[in-house]
Short mmCIF file of C-alpha atoms in Angstrom, two decimals:
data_model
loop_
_atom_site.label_atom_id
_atom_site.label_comp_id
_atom_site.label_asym_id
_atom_site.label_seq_id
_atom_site.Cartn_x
_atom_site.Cartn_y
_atom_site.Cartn_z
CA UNK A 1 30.90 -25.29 42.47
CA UNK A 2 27.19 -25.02 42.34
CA UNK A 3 26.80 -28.52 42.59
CA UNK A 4 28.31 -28.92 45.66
CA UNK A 5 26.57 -25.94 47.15
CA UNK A 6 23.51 -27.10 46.24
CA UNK A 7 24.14 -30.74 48.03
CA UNK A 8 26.00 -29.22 51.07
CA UNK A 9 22.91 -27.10 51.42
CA UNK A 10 20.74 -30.65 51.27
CA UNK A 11 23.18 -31.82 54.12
CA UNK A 12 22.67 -29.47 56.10
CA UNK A 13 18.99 -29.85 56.02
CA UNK A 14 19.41 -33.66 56.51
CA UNK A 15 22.15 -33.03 60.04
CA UNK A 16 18.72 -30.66 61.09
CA UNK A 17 16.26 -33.30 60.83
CA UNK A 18 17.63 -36.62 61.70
CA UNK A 19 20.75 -35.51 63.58
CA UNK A 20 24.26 -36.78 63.45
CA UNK A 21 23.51 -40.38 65.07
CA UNK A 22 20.48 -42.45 63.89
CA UNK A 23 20.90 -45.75 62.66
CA UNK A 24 19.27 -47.23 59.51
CA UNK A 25 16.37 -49.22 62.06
CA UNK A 26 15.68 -45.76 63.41
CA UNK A 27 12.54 -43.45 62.34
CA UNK A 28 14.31 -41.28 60.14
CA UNK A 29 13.91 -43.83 57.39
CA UNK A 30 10.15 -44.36 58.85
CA UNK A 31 7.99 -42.70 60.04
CA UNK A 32 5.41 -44.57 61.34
CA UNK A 33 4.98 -48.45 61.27
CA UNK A 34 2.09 -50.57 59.76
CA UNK A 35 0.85 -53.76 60.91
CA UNK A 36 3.69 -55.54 60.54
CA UNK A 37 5.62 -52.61 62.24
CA UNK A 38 7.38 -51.38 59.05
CA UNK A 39 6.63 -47.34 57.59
CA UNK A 40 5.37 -47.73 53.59
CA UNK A 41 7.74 -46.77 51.74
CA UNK A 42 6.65 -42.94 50.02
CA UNK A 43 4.35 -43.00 46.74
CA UNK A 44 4.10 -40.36 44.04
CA UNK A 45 0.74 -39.51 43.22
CA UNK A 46 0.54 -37.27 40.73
CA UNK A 47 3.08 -38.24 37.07
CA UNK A 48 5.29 -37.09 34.86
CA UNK A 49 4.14 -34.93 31.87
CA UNK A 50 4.78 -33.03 29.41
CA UNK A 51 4.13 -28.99 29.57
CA UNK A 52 3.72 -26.79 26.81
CA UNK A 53 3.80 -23.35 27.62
CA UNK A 54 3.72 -19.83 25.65
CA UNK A 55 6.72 -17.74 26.98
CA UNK A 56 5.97 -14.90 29.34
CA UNK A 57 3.18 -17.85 31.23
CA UNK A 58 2.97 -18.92 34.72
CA UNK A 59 3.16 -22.36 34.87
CA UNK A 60 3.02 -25.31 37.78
CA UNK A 61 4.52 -28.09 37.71
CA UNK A 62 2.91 -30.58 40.13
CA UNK A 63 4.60 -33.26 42.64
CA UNK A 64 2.50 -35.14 45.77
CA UNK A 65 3.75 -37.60 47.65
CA UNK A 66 1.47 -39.87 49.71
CA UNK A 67 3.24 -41.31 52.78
CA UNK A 68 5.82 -39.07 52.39
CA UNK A 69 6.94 -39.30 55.91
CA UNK A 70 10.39 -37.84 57.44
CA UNK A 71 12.04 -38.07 53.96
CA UNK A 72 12.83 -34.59 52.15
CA UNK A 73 11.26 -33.66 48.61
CA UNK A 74 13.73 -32.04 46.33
CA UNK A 75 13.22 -29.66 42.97
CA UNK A 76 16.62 -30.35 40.52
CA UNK A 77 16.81 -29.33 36.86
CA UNK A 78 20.03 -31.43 36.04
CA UNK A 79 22.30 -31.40 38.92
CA UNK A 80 20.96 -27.92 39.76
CA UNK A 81 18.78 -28.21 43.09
CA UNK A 82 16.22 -26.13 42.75
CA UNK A 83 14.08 -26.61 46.80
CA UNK A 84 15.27 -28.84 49.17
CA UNK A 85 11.74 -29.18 51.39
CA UNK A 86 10.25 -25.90 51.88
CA UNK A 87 13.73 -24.38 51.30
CA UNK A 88 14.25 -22.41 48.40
CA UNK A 89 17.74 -22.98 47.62
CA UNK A 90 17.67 -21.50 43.91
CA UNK A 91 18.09 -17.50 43.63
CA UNK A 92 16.01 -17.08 40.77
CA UNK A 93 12.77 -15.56 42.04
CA UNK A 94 10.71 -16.33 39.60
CA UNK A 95 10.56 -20.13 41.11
CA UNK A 96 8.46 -20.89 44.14
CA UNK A 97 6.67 -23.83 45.69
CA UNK A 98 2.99 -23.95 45.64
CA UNK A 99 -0.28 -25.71 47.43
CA UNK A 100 3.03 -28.10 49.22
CA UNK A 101 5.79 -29.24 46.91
CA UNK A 102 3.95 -28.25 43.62
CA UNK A 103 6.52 -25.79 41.50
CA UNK A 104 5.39 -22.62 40.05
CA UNK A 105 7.62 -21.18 37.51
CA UNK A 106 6.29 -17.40 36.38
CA UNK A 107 7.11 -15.65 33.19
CA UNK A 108 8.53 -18.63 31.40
CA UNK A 109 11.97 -17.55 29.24
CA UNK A 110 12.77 -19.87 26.35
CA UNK A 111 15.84 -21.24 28.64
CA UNK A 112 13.34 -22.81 30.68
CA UNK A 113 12.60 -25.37 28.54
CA UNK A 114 13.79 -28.93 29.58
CA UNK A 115 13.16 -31.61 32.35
CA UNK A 116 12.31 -30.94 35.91
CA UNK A 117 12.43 -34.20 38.49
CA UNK A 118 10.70 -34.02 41.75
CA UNK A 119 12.80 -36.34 43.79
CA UNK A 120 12.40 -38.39 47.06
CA UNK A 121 15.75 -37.88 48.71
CA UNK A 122 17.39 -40.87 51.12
CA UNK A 123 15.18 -43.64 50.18
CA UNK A 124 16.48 -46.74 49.73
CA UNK A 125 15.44 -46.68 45.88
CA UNK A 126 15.65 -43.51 44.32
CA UNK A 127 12.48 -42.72 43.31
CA UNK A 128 12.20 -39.40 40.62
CA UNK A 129 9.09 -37.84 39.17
CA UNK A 130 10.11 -35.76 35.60
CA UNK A 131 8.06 -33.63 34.02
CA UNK A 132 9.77 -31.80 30.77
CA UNK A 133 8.61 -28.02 29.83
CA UNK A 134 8.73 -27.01 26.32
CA UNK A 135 8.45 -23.37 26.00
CA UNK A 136 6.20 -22.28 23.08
CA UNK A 137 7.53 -18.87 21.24
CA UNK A 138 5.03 -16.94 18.71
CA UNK A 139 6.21 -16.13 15.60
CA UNK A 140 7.98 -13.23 14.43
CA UNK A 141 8.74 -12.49 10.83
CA UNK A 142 11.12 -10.47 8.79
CA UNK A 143 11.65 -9.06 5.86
CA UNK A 144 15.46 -9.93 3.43
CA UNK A 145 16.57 -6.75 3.21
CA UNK A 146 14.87 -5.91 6.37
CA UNK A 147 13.86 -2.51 4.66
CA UNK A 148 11.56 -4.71 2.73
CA UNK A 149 12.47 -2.86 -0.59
CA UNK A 150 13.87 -4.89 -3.70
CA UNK A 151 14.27 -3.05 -7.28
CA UNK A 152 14.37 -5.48 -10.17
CA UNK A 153 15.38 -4.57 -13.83
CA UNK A 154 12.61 -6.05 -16.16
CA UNK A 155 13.10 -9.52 -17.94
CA UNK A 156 15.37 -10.43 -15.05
CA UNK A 157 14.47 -13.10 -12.07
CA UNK A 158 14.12 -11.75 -8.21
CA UNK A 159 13.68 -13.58 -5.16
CA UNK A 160 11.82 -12.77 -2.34
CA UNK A 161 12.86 -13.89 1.17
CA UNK A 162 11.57 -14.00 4.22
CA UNK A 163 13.11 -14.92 7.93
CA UNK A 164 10.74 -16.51 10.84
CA UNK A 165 11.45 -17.89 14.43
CA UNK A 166 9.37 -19.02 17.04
CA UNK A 167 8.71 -22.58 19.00
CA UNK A 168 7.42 -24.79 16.57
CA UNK A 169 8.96 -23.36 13.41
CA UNK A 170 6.75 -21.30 11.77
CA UNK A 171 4.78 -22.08 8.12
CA UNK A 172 5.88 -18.88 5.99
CA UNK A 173 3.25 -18.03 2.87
CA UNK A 174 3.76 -15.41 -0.06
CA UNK A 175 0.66 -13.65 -1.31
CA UNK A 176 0.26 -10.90 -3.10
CA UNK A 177 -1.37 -7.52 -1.67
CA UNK A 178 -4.23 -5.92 -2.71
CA UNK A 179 -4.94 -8.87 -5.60
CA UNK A 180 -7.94 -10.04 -6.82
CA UNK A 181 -7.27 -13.60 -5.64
CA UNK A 182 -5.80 -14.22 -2.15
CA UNK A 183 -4.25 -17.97 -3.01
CA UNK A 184 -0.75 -18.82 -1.63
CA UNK A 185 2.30 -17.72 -4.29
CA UNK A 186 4.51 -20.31 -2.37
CA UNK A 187 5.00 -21.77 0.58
CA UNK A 188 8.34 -21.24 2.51
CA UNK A 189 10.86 -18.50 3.21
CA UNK A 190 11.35 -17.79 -0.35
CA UNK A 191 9.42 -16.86 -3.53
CA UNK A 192 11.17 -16.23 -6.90
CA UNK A 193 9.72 -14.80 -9.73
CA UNK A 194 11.08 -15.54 -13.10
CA UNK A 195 11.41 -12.63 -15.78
CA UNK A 196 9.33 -10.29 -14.53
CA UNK A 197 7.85 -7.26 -15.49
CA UNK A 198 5.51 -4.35 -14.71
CA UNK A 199 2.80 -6.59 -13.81
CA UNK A 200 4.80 -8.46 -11.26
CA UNK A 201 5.66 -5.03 -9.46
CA UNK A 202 3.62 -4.46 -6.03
CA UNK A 203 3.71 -5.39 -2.36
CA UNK A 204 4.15 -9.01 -1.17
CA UNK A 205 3.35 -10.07 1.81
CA UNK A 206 4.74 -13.17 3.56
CA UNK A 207 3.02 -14.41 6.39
CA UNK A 208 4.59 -16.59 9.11
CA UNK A 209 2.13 -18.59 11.74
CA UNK A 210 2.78 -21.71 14.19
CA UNK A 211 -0.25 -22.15 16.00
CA UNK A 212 0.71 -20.11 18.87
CA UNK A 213 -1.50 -16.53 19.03
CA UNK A 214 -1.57 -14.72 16.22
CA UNK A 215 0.36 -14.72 12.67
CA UNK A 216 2.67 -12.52 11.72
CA UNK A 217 3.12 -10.29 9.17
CA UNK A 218 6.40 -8.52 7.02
CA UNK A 219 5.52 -6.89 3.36
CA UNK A 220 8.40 -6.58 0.35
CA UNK A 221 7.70 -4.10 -2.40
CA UNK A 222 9.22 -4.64 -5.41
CA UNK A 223 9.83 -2.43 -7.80
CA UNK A 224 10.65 -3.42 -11.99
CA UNK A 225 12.39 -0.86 -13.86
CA UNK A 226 11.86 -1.07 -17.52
CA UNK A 227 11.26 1.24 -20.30
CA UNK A 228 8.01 3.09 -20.16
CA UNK A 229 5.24 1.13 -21.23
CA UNK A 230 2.04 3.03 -23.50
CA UNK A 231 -0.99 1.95 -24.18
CA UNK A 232 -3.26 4.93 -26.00
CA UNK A 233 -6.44 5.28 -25.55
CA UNK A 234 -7.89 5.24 -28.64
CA UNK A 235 -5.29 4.86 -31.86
CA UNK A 236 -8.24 7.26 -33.79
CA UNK A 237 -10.22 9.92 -33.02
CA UNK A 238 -12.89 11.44 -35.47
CA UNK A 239 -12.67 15.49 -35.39
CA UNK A 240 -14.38 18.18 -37.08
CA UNK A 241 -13.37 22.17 -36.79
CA UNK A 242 -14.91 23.67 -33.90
CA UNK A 243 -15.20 20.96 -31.94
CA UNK A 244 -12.85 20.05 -28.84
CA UNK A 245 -11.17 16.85 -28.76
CA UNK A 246 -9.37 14.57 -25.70
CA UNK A 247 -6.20 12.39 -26.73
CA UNK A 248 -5.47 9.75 -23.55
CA UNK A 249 -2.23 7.83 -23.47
CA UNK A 250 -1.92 5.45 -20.24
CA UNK A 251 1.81 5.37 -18.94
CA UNK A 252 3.07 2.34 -16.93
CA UNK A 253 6.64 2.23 -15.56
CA UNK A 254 9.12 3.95 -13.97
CA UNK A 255 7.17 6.61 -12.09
CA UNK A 256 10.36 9.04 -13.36
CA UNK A 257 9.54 8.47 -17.17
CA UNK A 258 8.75 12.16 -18.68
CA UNK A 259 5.71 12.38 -20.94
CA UNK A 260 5.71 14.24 -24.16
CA UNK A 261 3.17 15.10 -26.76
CA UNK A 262 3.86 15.84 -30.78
CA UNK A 263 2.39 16.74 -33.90
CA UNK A 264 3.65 15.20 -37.01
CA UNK A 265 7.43 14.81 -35.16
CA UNK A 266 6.75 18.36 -33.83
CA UNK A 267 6.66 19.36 -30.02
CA UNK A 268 3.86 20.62 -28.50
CA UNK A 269 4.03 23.45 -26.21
CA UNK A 270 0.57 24.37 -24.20
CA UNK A 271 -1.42 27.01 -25.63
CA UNK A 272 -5.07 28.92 -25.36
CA UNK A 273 -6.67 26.26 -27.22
CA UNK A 274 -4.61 23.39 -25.88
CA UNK A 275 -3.69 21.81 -22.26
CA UNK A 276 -2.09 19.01 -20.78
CA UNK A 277 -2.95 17.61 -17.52
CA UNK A 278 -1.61 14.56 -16.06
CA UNK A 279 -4.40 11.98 -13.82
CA UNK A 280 -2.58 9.07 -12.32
CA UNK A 281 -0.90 7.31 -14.91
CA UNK A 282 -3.33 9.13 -17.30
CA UNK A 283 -1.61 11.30 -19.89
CA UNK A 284 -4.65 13.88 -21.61
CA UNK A 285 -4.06 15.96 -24.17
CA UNK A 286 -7.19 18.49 -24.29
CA UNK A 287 -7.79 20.68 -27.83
CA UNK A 288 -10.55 23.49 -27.86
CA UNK A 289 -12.11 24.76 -30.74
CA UNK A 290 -10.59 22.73 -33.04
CA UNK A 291 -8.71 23.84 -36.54
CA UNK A 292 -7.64 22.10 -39.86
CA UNK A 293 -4.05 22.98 -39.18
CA UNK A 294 -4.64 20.43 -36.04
CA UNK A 295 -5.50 17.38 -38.42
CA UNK A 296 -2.63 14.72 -38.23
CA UNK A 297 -0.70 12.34 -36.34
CA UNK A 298 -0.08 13.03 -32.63
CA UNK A 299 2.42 11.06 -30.51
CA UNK A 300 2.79 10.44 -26.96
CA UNK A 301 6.57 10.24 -26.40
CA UNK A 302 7.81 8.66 -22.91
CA UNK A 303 11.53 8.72 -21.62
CA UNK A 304 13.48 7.46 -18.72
CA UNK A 305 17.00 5.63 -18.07
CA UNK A 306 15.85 2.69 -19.87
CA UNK A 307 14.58 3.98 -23.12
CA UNK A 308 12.11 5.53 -25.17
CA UNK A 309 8.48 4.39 -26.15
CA UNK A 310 6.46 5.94 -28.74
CA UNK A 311 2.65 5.39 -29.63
CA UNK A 312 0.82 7.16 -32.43
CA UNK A 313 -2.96 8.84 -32.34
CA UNK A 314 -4.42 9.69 -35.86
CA UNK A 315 -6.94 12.80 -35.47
CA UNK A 316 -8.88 12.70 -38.54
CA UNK A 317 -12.03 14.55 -39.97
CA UNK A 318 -12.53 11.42 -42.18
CA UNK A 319 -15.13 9.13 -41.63
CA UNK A 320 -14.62 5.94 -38.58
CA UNK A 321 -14.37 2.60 -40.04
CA UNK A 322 -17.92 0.91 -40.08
CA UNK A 323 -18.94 -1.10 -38.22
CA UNK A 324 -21.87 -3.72 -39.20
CA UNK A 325 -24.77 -4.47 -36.76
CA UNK A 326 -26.43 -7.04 -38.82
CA UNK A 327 -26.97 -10.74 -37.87
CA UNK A 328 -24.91 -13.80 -39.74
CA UNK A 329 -27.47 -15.41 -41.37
CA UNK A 330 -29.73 -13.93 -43.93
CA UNK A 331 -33.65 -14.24 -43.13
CA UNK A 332 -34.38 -15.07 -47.05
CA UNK A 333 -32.83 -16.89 -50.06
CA UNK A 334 -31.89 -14.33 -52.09
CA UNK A 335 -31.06 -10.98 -50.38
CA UNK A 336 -29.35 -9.66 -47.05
CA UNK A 337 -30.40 -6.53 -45.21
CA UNK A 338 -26.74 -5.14 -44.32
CA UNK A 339 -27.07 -2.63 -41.10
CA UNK A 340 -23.77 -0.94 -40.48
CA UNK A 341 -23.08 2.50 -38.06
CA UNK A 342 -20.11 4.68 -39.01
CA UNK A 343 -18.76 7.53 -36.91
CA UNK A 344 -18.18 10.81 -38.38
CA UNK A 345 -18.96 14.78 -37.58
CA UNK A 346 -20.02 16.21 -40.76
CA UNK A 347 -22.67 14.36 -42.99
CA UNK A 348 -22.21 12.01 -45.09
CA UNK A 349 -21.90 12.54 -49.01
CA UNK A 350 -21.08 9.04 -50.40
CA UNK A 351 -21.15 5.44 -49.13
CA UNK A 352 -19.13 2.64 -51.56
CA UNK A 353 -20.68 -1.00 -50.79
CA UNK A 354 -18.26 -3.98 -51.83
CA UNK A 355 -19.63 -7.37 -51.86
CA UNK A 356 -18.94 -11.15 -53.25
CA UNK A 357 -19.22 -14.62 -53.13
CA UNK A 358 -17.09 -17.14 -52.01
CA UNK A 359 -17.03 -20.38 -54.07
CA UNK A 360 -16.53 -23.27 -51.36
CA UNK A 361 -16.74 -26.62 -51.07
CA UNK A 362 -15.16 -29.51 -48.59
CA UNK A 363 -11.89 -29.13 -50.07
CA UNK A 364 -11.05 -25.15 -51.36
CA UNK A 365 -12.41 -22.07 -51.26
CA UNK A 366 -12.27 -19.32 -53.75
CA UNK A 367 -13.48 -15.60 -53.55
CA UNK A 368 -15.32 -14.66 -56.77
CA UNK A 369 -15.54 -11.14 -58.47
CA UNK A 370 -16.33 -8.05 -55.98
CA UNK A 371 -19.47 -6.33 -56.51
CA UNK A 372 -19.47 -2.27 -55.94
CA UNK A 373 -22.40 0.13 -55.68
CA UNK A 374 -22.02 3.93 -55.11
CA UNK A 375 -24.79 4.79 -52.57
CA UNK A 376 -25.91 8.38 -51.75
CA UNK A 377 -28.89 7.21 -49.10
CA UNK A 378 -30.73 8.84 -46.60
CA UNK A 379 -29.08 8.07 -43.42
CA UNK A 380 -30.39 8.30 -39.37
CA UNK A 381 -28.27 10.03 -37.40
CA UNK A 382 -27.30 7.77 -34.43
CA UNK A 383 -26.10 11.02 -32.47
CA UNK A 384 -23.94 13.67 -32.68
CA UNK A 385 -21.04 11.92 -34.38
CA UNK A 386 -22.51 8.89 -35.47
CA UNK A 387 -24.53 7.39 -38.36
CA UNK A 388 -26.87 4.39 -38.95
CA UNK A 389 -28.01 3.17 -42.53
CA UNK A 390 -29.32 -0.20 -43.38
CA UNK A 391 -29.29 -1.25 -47.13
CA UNK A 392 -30.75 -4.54 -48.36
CA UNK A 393 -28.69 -6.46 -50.96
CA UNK A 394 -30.86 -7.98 -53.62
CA UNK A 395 -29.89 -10.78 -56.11
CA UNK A 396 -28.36 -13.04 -53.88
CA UNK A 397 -27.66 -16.94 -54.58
CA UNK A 398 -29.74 -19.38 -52.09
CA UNK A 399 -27.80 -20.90 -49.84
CA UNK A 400 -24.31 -19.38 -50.48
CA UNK A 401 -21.86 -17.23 -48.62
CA UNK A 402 -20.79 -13.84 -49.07
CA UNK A 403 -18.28 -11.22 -47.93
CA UNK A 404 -18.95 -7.56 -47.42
CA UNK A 405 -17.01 -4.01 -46.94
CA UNK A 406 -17.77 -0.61 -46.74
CA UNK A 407 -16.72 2.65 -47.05
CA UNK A 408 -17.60 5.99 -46.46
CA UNK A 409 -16.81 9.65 -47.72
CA UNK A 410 -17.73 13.07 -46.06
CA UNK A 411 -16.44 16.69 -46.97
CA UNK A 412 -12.73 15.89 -45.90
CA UNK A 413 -12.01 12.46 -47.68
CA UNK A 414 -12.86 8.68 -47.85
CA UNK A 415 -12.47 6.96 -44.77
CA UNK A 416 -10.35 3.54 -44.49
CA UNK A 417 -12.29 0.08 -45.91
CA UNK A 418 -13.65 -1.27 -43.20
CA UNK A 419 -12.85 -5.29 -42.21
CA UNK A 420 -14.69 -7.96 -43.97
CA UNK A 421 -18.01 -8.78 -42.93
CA UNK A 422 -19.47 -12.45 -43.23
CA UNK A 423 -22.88 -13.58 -43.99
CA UNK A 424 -24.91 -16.61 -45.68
CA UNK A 425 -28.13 -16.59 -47.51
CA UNK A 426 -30.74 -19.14 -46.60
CA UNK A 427 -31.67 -22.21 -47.91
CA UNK A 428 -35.07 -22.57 -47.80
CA UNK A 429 -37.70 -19.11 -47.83
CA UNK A 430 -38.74 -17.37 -44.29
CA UNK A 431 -41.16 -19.19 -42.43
CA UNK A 432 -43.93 -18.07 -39.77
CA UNK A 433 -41.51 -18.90 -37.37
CA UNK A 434 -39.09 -16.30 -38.75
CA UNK A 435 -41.85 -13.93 -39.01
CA UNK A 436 -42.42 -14.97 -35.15
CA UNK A 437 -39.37 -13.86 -34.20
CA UNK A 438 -39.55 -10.64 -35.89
CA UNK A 439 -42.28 -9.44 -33.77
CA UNK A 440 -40.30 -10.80 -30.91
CA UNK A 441 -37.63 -8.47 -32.00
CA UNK A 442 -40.05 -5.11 -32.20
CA UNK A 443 -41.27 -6.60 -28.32
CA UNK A 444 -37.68 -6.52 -27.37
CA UNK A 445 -37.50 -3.23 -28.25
CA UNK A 446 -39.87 -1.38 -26.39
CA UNK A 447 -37.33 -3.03 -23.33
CA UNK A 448 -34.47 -2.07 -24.63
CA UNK A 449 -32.11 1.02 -24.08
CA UNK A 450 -32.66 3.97 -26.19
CA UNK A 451 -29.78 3.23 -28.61
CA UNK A 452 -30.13 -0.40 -28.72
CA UNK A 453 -34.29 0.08 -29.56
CA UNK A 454 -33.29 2.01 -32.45
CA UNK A 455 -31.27 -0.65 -34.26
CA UNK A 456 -33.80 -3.40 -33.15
CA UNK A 457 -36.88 -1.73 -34.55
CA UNK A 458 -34.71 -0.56 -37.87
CA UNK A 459 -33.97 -4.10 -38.63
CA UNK A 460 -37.28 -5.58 -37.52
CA UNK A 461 -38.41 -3.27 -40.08
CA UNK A 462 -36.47 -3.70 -42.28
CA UNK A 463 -37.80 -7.37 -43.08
CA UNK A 464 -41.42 -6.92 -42.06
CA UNK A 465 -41.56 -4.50 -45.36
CA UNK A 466 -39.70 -7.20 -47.80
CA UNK A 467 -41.94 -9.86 -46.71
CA UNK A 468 -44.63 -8.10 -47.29
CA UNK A 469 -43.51 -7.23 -50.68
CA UNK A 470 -43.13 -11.23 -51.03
CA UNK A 471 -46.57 -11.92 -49.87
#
C-alpha cells in the first residue's frame, strides 16, 4: 500500500508538470536543445559513497545533477520514496532536503542503516546514484549476572562473563582491579579461572571498546569461600616478667570466620593485663606486665562454615635461636672468628659452641667428630633484648670446611640449637690485600647505620688484633 502511494504521489507530480498530452519529441523530455537541437541528457555530479555515522548524528547525504532539466529528482530507500522534487513525501521529520536535492537525515537510529539512491525519474535510461549509511553504535557492556557478584567455593573453577553490543562488535578485555600489573587476563567475553583460591578473590573488570567514543566499563567481584587461612606473625616471641608482649595472627578468608585466642588448649577471656583488638585482617593479642604463669603455647583459633584453622605462637623466656653474622670464608689458615647475635631479655649465663669438620672430596662427604666448648664470655648488649658476642675458633685445618652451632642458656633454660652454620678456612695466610680490606671495613663503618657500625667495627677488630698477634 505504501508503494503505490508513494508512486501515485510521483504521478501526480508528473500530470502537474508536463500535463496529460506531450509527446516523447516534446520538451518535457528536454529542456533545452544543443547544437544539434537535442537537450543533454542529465549528469550526476557528485557519487555514491559510503557513510559511517555514530547514532544520534546529523548526516547529509549528497545528490547534484548537472543538466538536470524538466526531469524530477527522487529520494527512495527500497521501494520507499522518500522526496519526489522539493516534495517531501515521507512523514518522518527527521528527513529533509538540503542546499537543492542534498538529503539530511538528523539523529541517525540504528534502522537507518542501509542504501539510499538518488534517482533521475523518466529518463530514457534509468540513471540511480546510491550511497549506503552504516550507523556506528558505541559500546555498552554488561556484567553475567548483571549484579556483577559471583561466590566461588575454593579449589573449584569460575567463569567470568561479560556481554557487549555496539556497531562494529566490540573487543572485550579482563583485567584485574587495583593489581600491580595492568596486562590483559584474556581477551573476549569470558575469563575462567581454574581452582582458585583466596588470592584469586577481588574485582575484575572487563572492558569493551570499538573505536567509536569512549570504552566501556562493567566490574565482577568474586568472592572464594574457603576455610580461614592464618599466617602468625611471628611463630616465637622472647618474654621476660614485667615486660608487655604483642602476639599478631593475620586472618584471610571468609570475612565471617570468628577469631579465637588460647593458652595451652585453654580460652582466653580479656582481662586487666590482657586485650584483644582486631586491625583489618590483623588479629593482636596485647599482654601487660607480663607473669610466669603466661609462659607457653598460645593459639589463634579461626572458624567459619568451612572449617577450622589453627596456628601456634610459643612465648618463651628462653633464649632466640642465634643467629651468625660472620662471613663464609675464614681470613686465615687456621682459625675462624664466629660473630653470632642471640635475642633474649635477661643476661646471659652460658653459651655451648659445637663445631666440626667435614671430610670431603669429589665423590663423598663425611662429618667428623663435633667439637663442644662451654663459654661464659663477656657479651655486648645489642639492645634491650638482644646480644652480640664474637669468639674466634683456634686450631683450625688450612684449607678445610667446617660446620658450626650454638646455643645459649639464661635464668629460665637453654634455648633451641640453632641451624648449622658453614664456613672454610683459607688456603694460603692473609695478605696486605686482606689487611686492605679490613680498613675498608672500619671506613664503611663510620657510614653505616648505628646497628650495622657496631658489627662492622667488632669484626674489623676482631682480625686487626690476631694479625697483629701474627706479626
Amino acid at each position: 500500500m505504501n508503494f503505490l502511494r508513494d508512486y501515485f504521489i510521483f504521478l501526480l507530480l508528473c500530470i502537474e508538470k508536463y500535463g496529460l498530452c506531450h509527446s516523447s519529441s516534446s520538451a518535457g523530455m528536454y529542456a533545452s536543445s544543443d547544437s544539434n537541437g537535442l537537450t543533454p541528457p542529465p549528469k550526476f555530479i557528485t557519487k555514491g559513497h559510503l557513510y559511517k555515522a555514530v547514532i544520534g548524528d546529523t548526516i547529509i547525504l549528497p545528490c547534484k545533477v548537472k543538466d538536470l532539466g524538466t526531469y524530477i529528482l527522487l529520494w527512495r530507500r527500497g521501494s520507499s520514496v522518500l522526496t519526489a522534487a522539493n516534495l517531501m513525501v515521507t512523514r518522518d521529520t527527521r528527513f529533509k532536503l538540503v542546499d537543492g536535492y542534498n538529503l539530511q537525515i538528523a539523529n541517525v537510529r540504528i534502522q537507518d542503516a542501509g542504501d539510499y539512491v538518488c534517482q533521475i525519474g523518466d529518463s530514457e535510461e534509468a540513471k540511480d546514484q546510491v550511497h549506503t549509511v552504516e550507523i556506528l553504535v558505541p559500546p555498552s557492556v554488561r556484567p553475567v549476572p548483571q549484579n556483577g557478584q559471583i561466590t566461588a567455593r575454593k579449589g573449584s573453577s569460575v567463569t567470568l562473563e561479560c556481554k557487549s553490543s555496539g556497531n562494529p562488535v566490540p573487543n572485550i578485555y579482563f583485567y584485574k582491579k587495583n593489581s600491580h600489573s595492568q596486562f590483559h587476563l584474556a581477551e573476549g567475553s569470558t575469563l575462567t579461572l581454574e581452582r582458585v583460591d583466596r588470592n584469586h578473590a577481588g574485582t575484575y573488570q572487563c572492558v569493551a571498546d570499538n573505536g567509536v567514543r569512549e570504552p566501556v566499563y562493567a566490574d565482577i567481584e568474586l568472592t572464594v569461600l574457603s576455610p580461614p587461612e592464618i599466617i602468625a606473625e611471628k611463630t616465637w616471641i622472647h618474654a621476660a616478667e614485667g615486660y608487655d608482649i604483642q602476639l599478631v595472627c593475620i586472618l584471610h578468608g571468609d570475612i565471617n570466620s570468628e577469631m579465637m585466642w588460647y593458652l595451652n588448649s585453654f580460652l582466653l577471656d580479656p582481662t586487666e593485663r590482657r586485650s584483644m583488638i582486631t586491625k583489618g585482617d590483623k588479629y593482636i593479642l596485647n599482654i601487660s606486665n607480663f607473669q610466669q604463669s603466661d609462659f607457653g603455647n598460645y593459639s589463634c583459633v579461626a572458624d567459619n562454615s568451612l572449617g577450622r584453622t589453627k596456628k601456634y605462637i610459643e612465648v618463651s623466656g628462653r633464649p632466640g635461636p642465634a643467629e651468625f653474622l660472620s662471613p663464609t670464608y675464614s681470613g686465615h689458615l687456621d682459625r675462624y672468628n664466629l660473630t653470632f647475635k642471640i635475642e633474649s631479655i635477661p643476661p646471659l649465663d652460658e653459651i655451648k659452641l659445637l663445631y666440626r669438620k667435614l671430610m670431603m672430596n669429589e665423590t663423598y662427604q663425611h662429618p667428623g667428630k663435633w667439637h663442644d666448648q662451654i663459654l661464659h664470655p663477656s657479651v655486648q648488649r645489642y639492645d634491650s633484648k638482644t646480644f652480640i658476642m664474637s669468639y674466634i675458633i683456634i686450631a683450625l685445618e688450612h684449607n678445610s670446611v667446617y660446620e658450626v652451632m650454638v646455643q645459649a642458656k639464661n635464668i629460665y633454660g637453654w634455648n633451641e640449637v640453632s641451624d648449622i652454620h658453614q664456613f672454610y678456612t683459607r688456603s694460603y695466610e692473609i695478605s696486605m690485600e686482606d689487611l686492605e680490606y679490613v680498613m675498608s671495613s672500619i671506613s664503611l663503618a663510620t657510614r653505616a647505620s648505628c646497628g650495622d657500625k657496631f658489627l662492622i667495627m667488632l669484626n674489623a677488630f676482631v682480625m686487626v688484633v690476631w694479625l697483629m698477634i701474627e706479626r
